[in-house]
Amino acid sequence: MRVLLAGGAGYIGAHTAVALLEAGHEVILLDNLDNTSAVVADRLEQITGTPVTLVVGDATDDAVVERTFSAHGPFDAIVHFAAHKAVGESTQKPLDYYANNLDSTFALLRVGLAHGIRSFVFSSTGTVYSNPADLPFTEAGTRDLVELSNPYSKSKLINEVVLADVQRVTPDLNVTLLRYFNPVGAHESGLIGEDPRGIPNNLMPFVARVAVGSLPEINVFGDDYDTPDGTGLRDYIHVVDLAEGHVAALEKAQPGLVSYNLGTGRPVSVRELIASFEKAVGRELPKVVAPRRAGDLAATYCDPAKADAELGWKARLGIDDMTSSVWTWQQRNPRGYDS
Ligand code: UD1
């Protein structure tokens, strides 16, 4: 299968490119390099031994997508990773988030459908649920749009609605909505990984920066939650497992609309994640308890049974695989791709 990866040079896109190439598929990356580096294409070549084409351009622009299809198509499928993803920033820049995260879908759909794609796989998020009463989250019911706390999550849910409406009038099209939980980890080579710009917002890259000495201490945001050790519980999923979920979704794609949770279903606390990272590093890391972060839930985790039953996919890797691979990546690339 020949697959266009929009946002393919980003963190999840790059790992998915490896998984697809290793499964014998062909990929073309389209990325505006807004939050990643062109170096990723070289790293993918090193990992897979396959030449990798990266088109630098914006997936929100029909003309760019059209040129990509003309030069590198036909494609059987599009996987759409190209989005702004910082929750806090989305509350400050809602218009940027809605415009970017929706215009990219519109352009990819318009051009892709005109060229006869058979499948459209969309990067959605576990934050479309977020009602603690529903734990563990199944695919059955997303939260009402107005109840979601931020424009990032809303932009993802609006995309899901758009895609469902388009699929309804395009019955031969497969639309697969993949709802990611907390992707962490890196390819075992240490050549690709998460490279957030500035001070990371998310726990794993923050811990990695403390471990490598570029940040002074970890802030544990609240230790008085109603959880076994008082810290927040999340469903961290190794990005390599997540990438394989995309391969399974593409290979099993049938006409119709379908959604899958991609997570492990095993919640891990902030303290457990830090302890696992400390084991990988071989020493204790400086940490302090800080106030709860506004908007955080005590616990989020999914029921991943549907993906197992229908795609034959389930997460294989555990928290120690996640932390040790991040440590390998961080040591080899202490300043990310600019190292
Ligand atoms: C965040 C995003 C979510 C996105 C996900 C991707 C928010 C509110 N949500 O989820 O939309 O899909 O990342 O992985 O940003 N924590 C600390 N110290 C830190 C950072 C985090 O203790 O420095 C704690 C948090 O309170 C939480 C856990 O670690 O309990 C995980 O936080 P984080 O990695 O930011 O992910 P989420 O908030 O779950």
PDB file of N, CA, C and O and ligand atoms in Angstrom, residues 11-12 85-88 124-128 149-150 152-153 180-184 194 200-207 217-222 225 231-236 268-271 273-274 288 290-300, ligand 1:
ATOM      1  N   TYR A  11       6.533  13.460  15.687  1.00  0.00           N
ATOM      2  CA  TYR A  11       6.874  12.375  16.629  1.00  0.00           C
ATOM      3  C   TYR A  11       6.141  11.071  16.278  1.00  0.00           C
ATOM      4  O   TYR A  11       6.771  10.030  16.061  1.00  0.00           O
ATOM      5  N   ILE A  12       4.828  11.115  16.201  1.00  0.00           N
ATOM      6  CA  ILE A  12       4.086   9.873  15.944  1.00  0.00           C
ATOM      7  C   ILE A  12       4.182   9.491  14.466  1.00  0.00           C
ATOM      8  O   ILE A  12       4.312   8.313  14.122  1.00  0.00           O
ATOM      9  N   LYS A  85      -0.913  20.720  18.803  1.00  0.00           N
ATOM     10  CA  LYS A  85      -1.331  19.740  19.827  1.00  0.00           C
ATOM     11  C   LYS A  85      -1.134  20.179  21.272  1.00  0.00           C
ATOM     12  O   LYS A  85      -1.332  19.369  22.180  1.00  0.00           O
ATOM     13  N   ALA A  86      -0.769  21.433  21.501  1.00  0.00           N
ATOM     14  CA  ALA A  86      -0.532  21.849  22.895  1.00  0.00           C
ATOM     15  C   ALA A  86      -1.833  22.370  23.508  1.00  0.00           C
ATOM     16  O   ALA A  86      -2.370  23.403  23.084  1.00  0.00           O
ATOM     17  N   VAL A  87      -2.307  21.651  24.511  1.00  0.00           N
ATOM     18  CA  VAL A  87      -3.594  21.974  25.120  1.00  0.00           C
ATOM     19  C   VAL A  87      -3.613  23.405  25.679  1.00  0.00           C
ATOM     20  O   VAL A  87      -4.526  24.186  25.406  1.00  0.00           O
ATOM     21  N   GLY A  88      -2.577  23.756  26.458  1.00  0.00           N
ATOM     22  CA  GLY A  88      -2.543  25.085  27.081  1.00  0.00           C
ATOM     23  C   GLY A  88      -2.528  26.183  26.029  1.00  0.00           C
ATOM     24  O   GLY A  88      -3.293  27.166  26.108  1.00  0.00           O
ATOM     25  N   SER A 124      -6.762  11.069  16.386  1.00  0.00           N
ATOM     26  CA  SER A 124      -7.615  11.724  17.366  1.00  0.00           C
ATOM     27  C   SER A 124      -7.015  11.513  18.758  1.00  0.00           C
ATOM     28  O   SER A 124      -5.856  11.111  18.876  1.00  0.00           O
ATOM     29  N   THR A 125      -7.780  11.798  19.767  1.00  0.00           N
ATOM     30  CA  THR A 125      -7.215  11.822  21.116  1.00  0.00           C
ATOM     31  C   THR A 125      -8.175  11.241  22.140  1.00  0.00           C
ATOM     32  O   THR A 125      -9.404  11.385  22.001  1.00  0.00           O
ATOM     33  N   GLY A 126      -7.600  10.628  23.143  1.00  0.00           N
ATOM     34  CA  GLY A 126      -8.396  10.126  24.264  1.00  0.00           C
ATOM     35  C   GLY A 126      -9.074  11.227  25.046  1.00  0.00           C
ATOM     36  O   GLY A 126      -9.971  10.951  25.850  1.00  0.00           O
ATOM     37  N   THR A 127      -8.665  12.485  24.812  1.00  0.00           N
ATOM     38  CA  THR A 127      -9.318  13.583  25.545  1.00  0.00           C
ATOM     39  C   THR A 127     -10.705  13.900  24.974  1.00  0.00           C
ATOM     40  O   THR A 127     -11.379  14.783  25.495  1.00  0.00           O
ATOM     41  N   VAL A 128     -11.157  13.196  23.939  1.00  0.00           N
ATOM     42  CA  VAL A 128     -12.556  13.367  23.503  1.00  0.00           C
ATOM     43  C   VAL A 128     -13.518  12.711  24.502  1.00  0.00           C
ATOM     44  O   VAL A 128     -14.726  12.869  24.386  1.00  0.00           O
ATOM     45  N   SER A 149     -12.718  20.714  27.665  1.00  0.00           N
ATOM     46  CA  SER A 149     -12.178  21.881  28.360  1.00  0.00           C
ATOM     47  C   SER A 149     -11.327  22.793  27.487  1.00  0.00           C
ATOM     48  O   SER A 149     -10.973  23.875  27.913  1.00  0.00           O
ATOM     49  N   ASN A 150     -10.973  22.382  26.281  1.00  0.00           N
ATOM     50  CA  ASN A 150     -10.004  23.205  25.538  1.00  0.00           C
ATOM     51  C   ASN A 150     -10.184  23.056  24.033  1.00  0.00           C
ATOM     52  O   ASN A 150     -10.664  22.028  23.550  1.00  0.00           O
ATOM     53  N   TYR A 152      -8.058  22.491  21.665  1.00  0.00           N
ATOM     54  CA  TYR A 152      -7.352  21.374  21.029  1.00  0.00           C
ATOM     55  C   TYR A 152      -8.266  20.154  20.967  1.00  0.00           C
ATOM     56  O   TYR A 152      -8.495  19.579  19.893  1.00  0.00           O
ATOM     57  N   SER A 153      -8.805  19.760  22.117  1.00  0.00           N
ATOM     58  CA  SER A 153      -9.661  18.566  22.153  1.00  0.00           C
ATOM     59  C   SER A 153     -10.915  18.780  21.313  1.00  0.00           C
ATOM     60  O   SER A 153     -11.375  17.864  20.617  1.00  0.00           O
ATOM     61  N   TYR A 180      -5.729   8.342  20.584  1.00  0.00           N
ATOM     62  CA  TYR A 180      -4.492   8.025  21.308  1.00  0.00           C
ATOM     63  C   TYR A 180      -4.640   8.403  22.772  1.00  0.00           C
ATOM     64  O   TYR A 180      -5.159   9.475  23.092  1.00  0.00           O
ATOM     65  N   PHE A 181      -4.059   7.597  23.637  1.00  0.00           N
ATOM     66  CA  PHE A 181      -3.965   7.992  25.036  1.00  0.00           C
ATOM     67  C   PHE A 181      -2.653   8.758  25.236  1.00  0.00           C
ATOM     68  O   PHE A 181      -2.469   9.769  24.559  1.00  0.00           O
ATOM     69  N   ASN A 182      -1.736   8.390  26.071  1.00  0.00           N
ATOM     70  CA  ASN A 182      -0.560   9.254  26.272  1.00  0.00           C
ATOM     71  C   ASN A 182       0.661   8.645  25.589  1.00  0.00           C
ATOM     72  O   ASN A 182       1.371   7.831  26.192  1.00  0.00           O
ATOM     73  N   PRO A 183       0.935   9.035  24.350  1.00  0.00           N
ATOM     74  CA  PRO A 183       2.078   8.450  23.637  1.00  0.00           C
ATOM     75  C   PRO A 183       3.406   8.930  24.225  1.00  0.00           C
ATOM     76  O   PRO A 183       3.610  10.137  24.423  1.00  0.00           O
ATOM     77  N   VAL A 184       4.270   7.981  24.529  1.00  0.00           N
ATOM     78  CA  VAL A 184       5.616   8.283  25.050  1.00  0.00           C
ATOM     79  C   VAL A 184       6.571   7.246  24.452  1.00  0.00           C
ATOM     80  O   VAL A 184       6.157   6.350  23.722  1.00  0.00           O
ATOM     81  N   GLU A 194      10.647  12.050  20.728  1.00  0.00           N
ATOM     82  CA  GLU A 194       9.871  13.277  20.922  1.00  0.00           C
ATOM     83  C   GLU A 194      10.824  14.438  21.184  1.00  0.00           C
ATOM     84  O   GLU A 194      11.701  14.341  22.036  1.00  0.00           O
ATOM     85  N   PRO A 200       9.125  21.392  28.031  1.00  0.00           N
ATOM     86  CA  PRO A 200       8.014  20.467  27.764  1.00  0.00           C
ATOM     87  C   PRO A 200       6.853  20.654  28.737  1.00  0.00           C
ATOM     88  O   PRO A 200       7.059  20.940  29.911  1.00  0.00           O
ATOM     89  N   ASN A 201       5.640  20.477  28.226  1.00  0.00           N
ATOM     90  CA  ASN A 201       4.450  20.502  29.076  1.00  0.00           C
ATOM     91  C   ASN A 201       4.151  19.124  29.638  1.00  0.00           C
ATOM     92  O   ASN A 201       3.581  18.999  30.708  1.00  0.00           O
ATOM     93  N   ASN A 202       4.496  18.107  28.871  1.00  0.00           N
ATOM     94  CA  ASN A 202       4.105  16.741  29.240  1.00  0.00           C
ATOM     95  C   ASN A 202       5.153  16.112  30.152  1.00  0.00           C
ATOM     96  O   ASN A 202       6.329  16.465  30.131  1.00  0.00           O
ATOM     97  N   LEU A 203       4.688  15.157  30.935  1.00  0.00           N
ATOM     98  CA  LEU A 203       5.531  14.597  31.996  1.00  0.00           C
ATOM     99  C   LEU A 203       6.791  13.906  31.465  1.00  0.00           C
ATOM    100  O   LEU A 203       7.897  14.193  31.933  1.00  0.00           O
ATOM    101  N   MET A 204       6.644  12.986  30.513  1.00  0.00           N
ATOM    102  CA  MET A 204       7.804  12.177  30.107  1.00  0.00           C
ATOM    103  C   MET A 204       8.947  13.029  29.540  1.00  0.00           C
ATOM    104  O   MET A 204      10.101  12.879  29.989  1.00  0.00           O
ATOM    105  N   PRO A 205       8.683  13.928  28.573  1.00  0.00           N
ATOM    106  CA  PRO A 205       9.814  14.737  28.087  1.00  0.00           C
ATOM    107  C   PRO A 205      10.390  15.654  29.165  1.00  0.00           C
ATOM    108  O   PRO A 205      11.595  15.941  29.160  1.00  0.00           O
ATOM    109  N   PHE A 206       9.547  16.060  30.114  1.00  0.00           N
ATOM    110  CA  PHE A 206      10.052  16.899  31.208  1.00  0.00           C
ATOM    111  C   PHE A 206      11.029  16.100  32.068  1.00  0.00           C
ATOM    112  O   PHE A 206      12.136  16.557  32.388  1.00  0.00           O
ATOM    113  N   VAL A 207      10.639  14.881  32.425  1.00  0.00           N
ATOM    114  CA  VAL A 207      11.510  14.019  33.238  1.00  0.00           C
ATOM    115  C   VAL A 207      12.823  13.755  32.495  1.00  0.00           C
ATOM    116  O   VAL A 207      13.910  13.791  33.081  1.00  0.00           O
ATOM    117  N   GLU A 217      14.498  20.225  38.232  1.00  0.00           N
ATOM    118  CA  GLU A 217      13.771  19.236  39.031  1.00  0.00           C
ATOM    119  C   GLU A 217      12.394  18.971  38.440  1.00  0.00           C
ATOM    120  O   GLU A 217      11.818  19.820  37.753  1.00  0.00           O
ATOM    121  N   ILE A 218      11.885  17.789  38.746  1.00  0.00           N
ATOM    122  CA  ILE A 218      10.548  17.403  38.287  1.00  0.00           C
ATOM    123  C   ILE A 218       9.525  17.990  39.254  1.00  0.00           C
ATOM    124  O   ILE A 218       9.705  17.922  40.468  1.00  0.00           O
ATOM    125  N   ASN A 219       8.451  18.553  38.713  1.00  0.00           N
ATOM    126  CA  ASN A 219       7.316  18.972  39.534  1.00  0.00           C
ATOM    127  C   ASN A 219       6.241  17.902  39.451  1.00  0.00           C
ATOM    128  O   ASN A 219       5.743  17.618  38.361  1.00  0.00           O
ATOM    129  N   VAL A 220       5.908  17.329  40.584  1.00  0.00           N
ATOM    130  CA  VAL A 220       4.801  16.360  40.638  1.00  0.00           C
ATOM    131  C   VAL A 220       3.540  17.172  40.902  1.00  0.00           C
ATOM    132  O   VAL A 220       3.373  17.731  41.986  1.00  0.00           O
ATOM    133  N   PHE A 221       2.687  17.262  39.885  1.00  0.00           N
ATOM    134  CA  PHE A 221       1.515  18.143  39.998  1.00  0.00           C
ATOM    135  C   PHE A 221       0.416  17.476  40.839  1.00  0.00           C
ATOM    136  O   PHE A 221      -0.527  16.914  40.320  1.00  0.00           O
ATOM    137  N   GLY A 222       0.557  17.578  42.129  1.00  0.00           N
ATOM    138  CA  GLY A 222      -0.483  17.078  43.048  1.00  0.00           C
ATOM    139  C   GLY A 222      -0.199  15.667  43.508  1.00  0.00           C
ATOM    140  O   GLY A 222       0.039  14.772  42.688  1.00  0.00           O
ATOM    141  N   TYR A 225      -4.466  13.292  45.000  1.00  0.00           N
ATOM    142  CA  TYR A 225      -5.599  12.762  44.228  1.00  0.00           C
ATOM    143  C   TYR A 225      -6.095  11.472  44.881  1.00  0.00           C
ATOM    144  O   TYR A 225      -5.346  10.809  45.619  1.00  0.00           O
ATOM    145  N   THR A 231      -0.933  10.426  43.189  1.00  0.00           N
ATOM    146  CA  THR A 231      -0.579  11.179  41.973  1.00  0.00           C
ATOM    147  C   THR A 231      -1.436  10.702  40.794  1.00  0.00           C
ATOM    148  O   THR A 231      -2.059   9.650  40.853  1.00  0.00           O
ATOM    149  N   GLY A 232      -1.440  11.499  39.733  1.00  0.00           N
ATOM    150  CA  GLY A 232      -2.336  11.256  38.600  1.00  0.00           C
ATOM    151  C   GLY A 232      -2.034   9.952  37.867  1.00  0.00           C
ATOM    152  O   GLY A 232      -0.869   9.557  37.730  1.00  0.00           O
ATOM    153  N   LEU A 233      -3.076   9.304  37.412  1.00  0.00           N
ATOM    154  CA  LEU A 233      -2.942   8.058  36.649  1.00  0.00           C
ATOM    155  C   LEU A 233      -3.206   8.326  35.169  1.00  0.00           C
ATOM    156  O   LEU A 233      -4.209   8.970  34.824  1.00  0.00           O
ATOM    157  N   ARG A 234      -2.321   7.789  34.305  1.00  0.00           N
ATOM    158  CA  ARG A 234      -2.496   7.941  32.857  1.00  0.00           C
ATOM    159  C   ARG A 234      -2.216   6.612  32.155  1.00  0.00           C
ATOM    160  O   ARG A 234      -1.469   5.778  32.658  1.00  0.00           O
ATOM    161  N   ASP A 235      -2.742   6.535  30.952  1.00  0.00           N
ATOM    162  CA  ASP A 235      -2.563   5.345  30.112  1.00  0.00           C
ATOM    163  C   ASP A 235      -1.450   5.658  29.105  1.00  0.00           C
ATOM    164  O   ASP A 235      -1.704   6.040  27.964  1.00  0.00           O
ATOM    165  N   TYR A 236      -0.187   5.525  29.567  1.00  0.00           N
ATOM    166  CA  TYR A 236       0.949   5.794  28.683  1.00  0.00           C
ATOM    167  C   TYR A 236       1.083   4.644  27.701  1.00  0.00           C
ATOM    168  O   TYR A 236       1.017   3.479  28.089  1.00  0.00           O
ATOM    169  N   VAL A 268      -0.823   4.135  34.922  1.00  0.00           N
ATOM    170  CA  VAL A 268       0.472   4.276  35.608  1.00  0.00           C
ATOM    171  C   VAL A 268       0.484   5.659  36.267  1.00  0.00           C
ATOM    172  O   VAL A 268       0.067   6.643  35.655  1.00  0.00           O
ATOM    173  N   SER A 269       0.957   5.724  37.507  1.00  0.00           N
ATOM    174  CA  SER A 269       0.950   7.006  38.223  1.00  0.00           C
ATOM    175  C   SER A 269       2.197   7.824  37.891  1.00  0.00           C
ATOM    176  O   SER A 269       3.195   7.290  37.376  1.00  0.00           O
ATOM    177  N   VAL A 270       2.134   9.106  38.234  1.00  0.00           N
ATOM    178  CA  VAL A 270       3.297   9.987  38.034  1.00  0.00           C
ATOM    179  C   VAL A 270       4.495   9.418  38.792  1.00  0.00           C
ATOM    180  O   VAL A 270       5.610   9.336  38.254  1.00  0.00           O
ATOM    181  N   ARG A 271       4.268   8.984  40.018  1.00  0.00           N
ATOM    182  CA  ARG A 271       5.391   8.455  40.819  1.00  0.00           C
ATOM    183  C   ARG A 271       5.945   7.163  40.204  1.00  0.00           C
ATOM    184  O   ARG A 271       7.162   6.941  40.212  1.00  0.00           O
ATOM    185  N   LEU A 273       5.936   6.352  37.019  1.00  0.00           N
ATOM    186  CA  LEU A 273       6.695   6.710  35.812  1.00  0.00           C
ATOM    187  C   LEU A 273       8.084   7.238  36.196  1.00  0.00           C
ATOM    188  O   LEU A 273       9.101   6.843  35.616  1.00  0.00           O
ATOM    189  N   ILE A 274       8.117   8.105  37.211  1.00  0.00           N
ATOM    190  CA  ILE A 274       9.409   8.666  37.627  1.00  0.00           C
ATOM    191  C   ILE A 274      10.315   7.548  38.156  1.00  0.00           C
ATOM    192  O   ILE A 274      11.509   7.484  37.826  1.00  0.00           O
ATOM    193  N   VAL A 288       9.967  17.615  43.255  1.00  0.00           N
ATOM    194  CA  VAL A 288       9.212  18.282  44.324  1.00  0.00           C
ATOM    195  C   VAL A 288       7.725  18.120  44.031  1.00  0.00           C
ATOM    196  O   VAL A 288       7.325  17.994  42.863  1.00  0.00           O
ATOM    197  N   ALA A 290       4.282  19.774  43.627  1.00  0.00           N
ATOM    198  CA  ALA A 290       3.776  21.102  43.282  1.00  0.00           C
ATOM    199  C   ALA A 290       2.247  21.036  43.304  1.00  0.00           C
ATOM    200  O   ALA A 290       1.673  19.950  43.368  1.00  0.00           O
ATOM    201  N   PRO A 291       1.578  22.205  43.251  1.00  0.00           N
ATOM    202  CA  PRO A 291       0.108  22.172  43.235  1.00  0.00           C
ATOM    203  C   PRO A 291      -0.420  21.421  42.013  1.00  0.00           C
ATOM    204  O   PRO A 291       0.281  21.288  41.001  1.00  0.00           O
ATOM    205  N   ARG A 292      -1.659  20.947  42.121  1.00  0.00           N
ATOM    206  CA  ARG A 292      -2.319  20.319  40.967  1.00  0.00           C
ATOM    207  C   ARG A 292      -2.317  21.271  39.781  1.00  0.00           C
ATOM    208  O   ARG A 292      -2.426  22.484  39.971  1.00  0.00           O
ATOM    209  N   ARG A 293      -2.212  20.726  38.572  1.00  0.00           N
ATOM    210  CA  ARG A 293      -2.299  21.559  37.368  1.00  0.00           C
ATOM    211  C   ARG A 293      -3.774  21.726  36.999  1.00  0.00           C
ATOM    212  O   ARG A 293      -4.523  20.751  36.959  1.00  0.00           O
ATOM    213  N   ALA A 294      -4.144  22.978  36.728  1.00  0.00           N
ATOM    214  CA  ALA A 294      -5.558  23.258  36.417  1.00  0.00           C
ATOM    215  C   ALA A 294      -6.019  22.393  35.256  1.00  0.00           C
ATOM    216  O   ALA A 294      -5.298  22.242  34.261  1.00  0.00           O
ATOM    217  N   GLY A 295      -7.202  21.828  35.372  1.00  0.00           N
ATOM    218  CA  GLY A 295      -7.784  21.066  34.265  1.00  0.00           C
ATOM    219  C   GLY A 295      -7.426  19.595  34.256  1.00  0.00           C
ATOM    220  O   GLY A 295      -7.980  18.826  33.469  1.00  0.00           O
ATOM    221  N   ASP A 296      -6.456  19.168  35.119  1.00  0.00           N
ATOM    222  CA  ASP A 296      -6.058  17.749  35.109  1.00  0.00           C
ATOM    223  C   ASP A 296      -7.100  16.868  35.783  1.00  0.00           C
ATOM    224  O   ASP A 296      -7.659  17.240  36.815  1.00  0.00           O
ATOM    225  N   LEU A 297      -7.303  15.695  35.214  1.00  0.00           N
ATOM    226  CA  LEU A 297      -8.145  14.688  35.858  1.00  0.00           C
ATOM    227  C   LEU A 297      -7.257  13.799  36.728  1.00  0.00           C
ATOM    228  O   LEU A 297      -6.071  13.638  36.450  1.00  0.00           O
ATOM    229  N   ALA A 298      -7.851  13.193  37.757  1.00  0.00           N
ATOM    230  CA  ALA A 298      -7.097  12.252  38.596  1.00  0.00           C
ATOM    231  C   ALA A 298      -6.624  11.060  37.764  1.00  0.00           C
ATOM    232  O   ALA A 298      -5.492  10.602  37.907  1.00  0.00           O
ATOM    233  N   ALA A 299      -7.501  10.565  36.901  1.00  0.00           N
ATOM    234  CA  ALA A 299      -7.171   9.350  36.156  1.00  0.00           C
ATOM    235  C   ALA A 299      -7.814   9.374  34.782  1.00  0.00           C
ATOM    236  O   ALA A 299      -8.967   9.794  34.636  1.00  0.00           O
ATOM    237  N   THR A 300      -7.048   8.955  33.760  1.00  0.00           N
ATOM    238  CA  THR A 300      -7.638   8.667  32.444  1.00  0.00           C
ATOM    239  C   THR A 300      -6.971   7.399  31.919  1.00  0.00           C
ATOM    240  O   THR A 300      -5.750   7.270  31.978  1.00  0.00           O
TER     241      THR A 300
HETATM  242  C1  UD1 B   1      -1.688  15.795  27.802  1.00  0.00           C
HETATM  243  C2  UD1 B   1      -2.729  16.597  27.118  1.00  0.00           C
HETATM  244  C3  UD1 B   1      -3.520  15.732  26.179  1.00  0.00           C
HETATM  245  C4  UD1 B   1      -2.611  15.027  25.203  1.00  0.00           C
HETATM  246  C5  UD1 B   1      -1.573  14.241  26.005  1.00  0.00           C
HETATM  247  C6  UD1 B   1      -0.573  13.629  25.054  1.00  0.00           C
HETATM  248  C7  UD1 B   1      -3.196  18.316  28.793  1.00  0.00           C
HETATM  249  C8  UD1 B   1      -4.193  18.838  29.778  1.00  0.00           C
HETATM  250  N1  UD1 B   1      -3.562  17.210  28.131  1.00  0.00           N
HETATM  251  O1  UD1 B   1      -2.339  14.863  28.618  1.00  0.00           O
HETATM  252  O2  UD1 B   1      -4.418  16.503  25.460  1.00  0.00           O
HETATM  253  O3  UD1 B   1      -3.355  14.157  24.406  1.00  0.00           O
HETATM  254  O4  UD1 B   1      -0.879  15.127  26.858  1.00  0.00           O
HETATM  255  O5  UD1 B   1       0.296  12.824  25.763  1.00  0.00           O
HETATM  256  O6  UD1 B   1      -2.135  18.873  28.577  1.00  0.00           O
HETATM  257  N2  UD1 B   1       2.510  15.932  35.355  1.00  0.00           N
HETATM  258  C9  UD1 B   1       3.351  16.237  36.409  1.00  0.00           C
HETATM  259  N3  UD1 B   1       4.402  17.061  36.162  1.00  0.00           N
HETATM  260  C10 UD1 B   1       4.679  17.582  34.932  1.00  0.00           C
HETATM  261  C11 UD1 B   1       3.804  17.264  33.856  1.00  0.00           C
HETATM  262  C12 UD1 B   1       2.730  16.441  34.102  1.00  0.00           C
HETATM  263  O7  UD1 B   1       3.160  15.773  37.535  1.00  0.00           O
HETATM  264  O8  UD1 B   1       5.652  18.339  34.776  1.00  0.00           O
HETATM  265  C13 UD1 B   1       1.404  14.979  35.597  1.00  0.00           C
HETATM  266  C14 UD1 B   1       0.028  15.475  35.210  1.00  0.00           C
HETATM  267  O9  UD1 B   1      -0.603  16.115  36.307  1.00  0.00           O
HETATM  268  C15 UD1 B   1      -0.667  14.173  34.830  1.00  0.00           C
HETATM  269  C16 UD1 B   1       0.464  13.319  34.251  1.00  0.00           C
HETATM  270  O10 UD1 B   1       1.664  13.874  34.771  1.00  0.00           O
HETATM  271  O11 UD1 B   1      -1.170  13.518  35.971  1.00  0.00           O
HETATM  272  C17 UD1 B   1       0.533  13.329  32.737  1.00  0.00           C
HETATM  273  O12 UD1 B   1       0.568  14.668  32.267  1.00  0.00           O
HETATM  274  P1  UD1 B   1       0.907  14.980  30.732  1.00  0.00           P
HETATM  275  O13 UD1 B   1       2.093  14.204  30.312  1.00  0.00           O
HETATM  276  O14 UD1 B   1       0.957  16.462  30.570  1.00  0.00           O
HETATM  277  O15 UD1 B   1      -0.321  14.357  29.942  1.00  0.00           O
HETATM  278  P2  UD1 B   1      -1.899  14.642  30.098  1.00  0.00           P
HETATM  279  O16 UD1 B   1      -2.178  15.852  30.888  1.00  0.00           O
HETATM  280  O17 UD1 B   1      -2.551  13.371  30.491  1.00  0.00           O
END
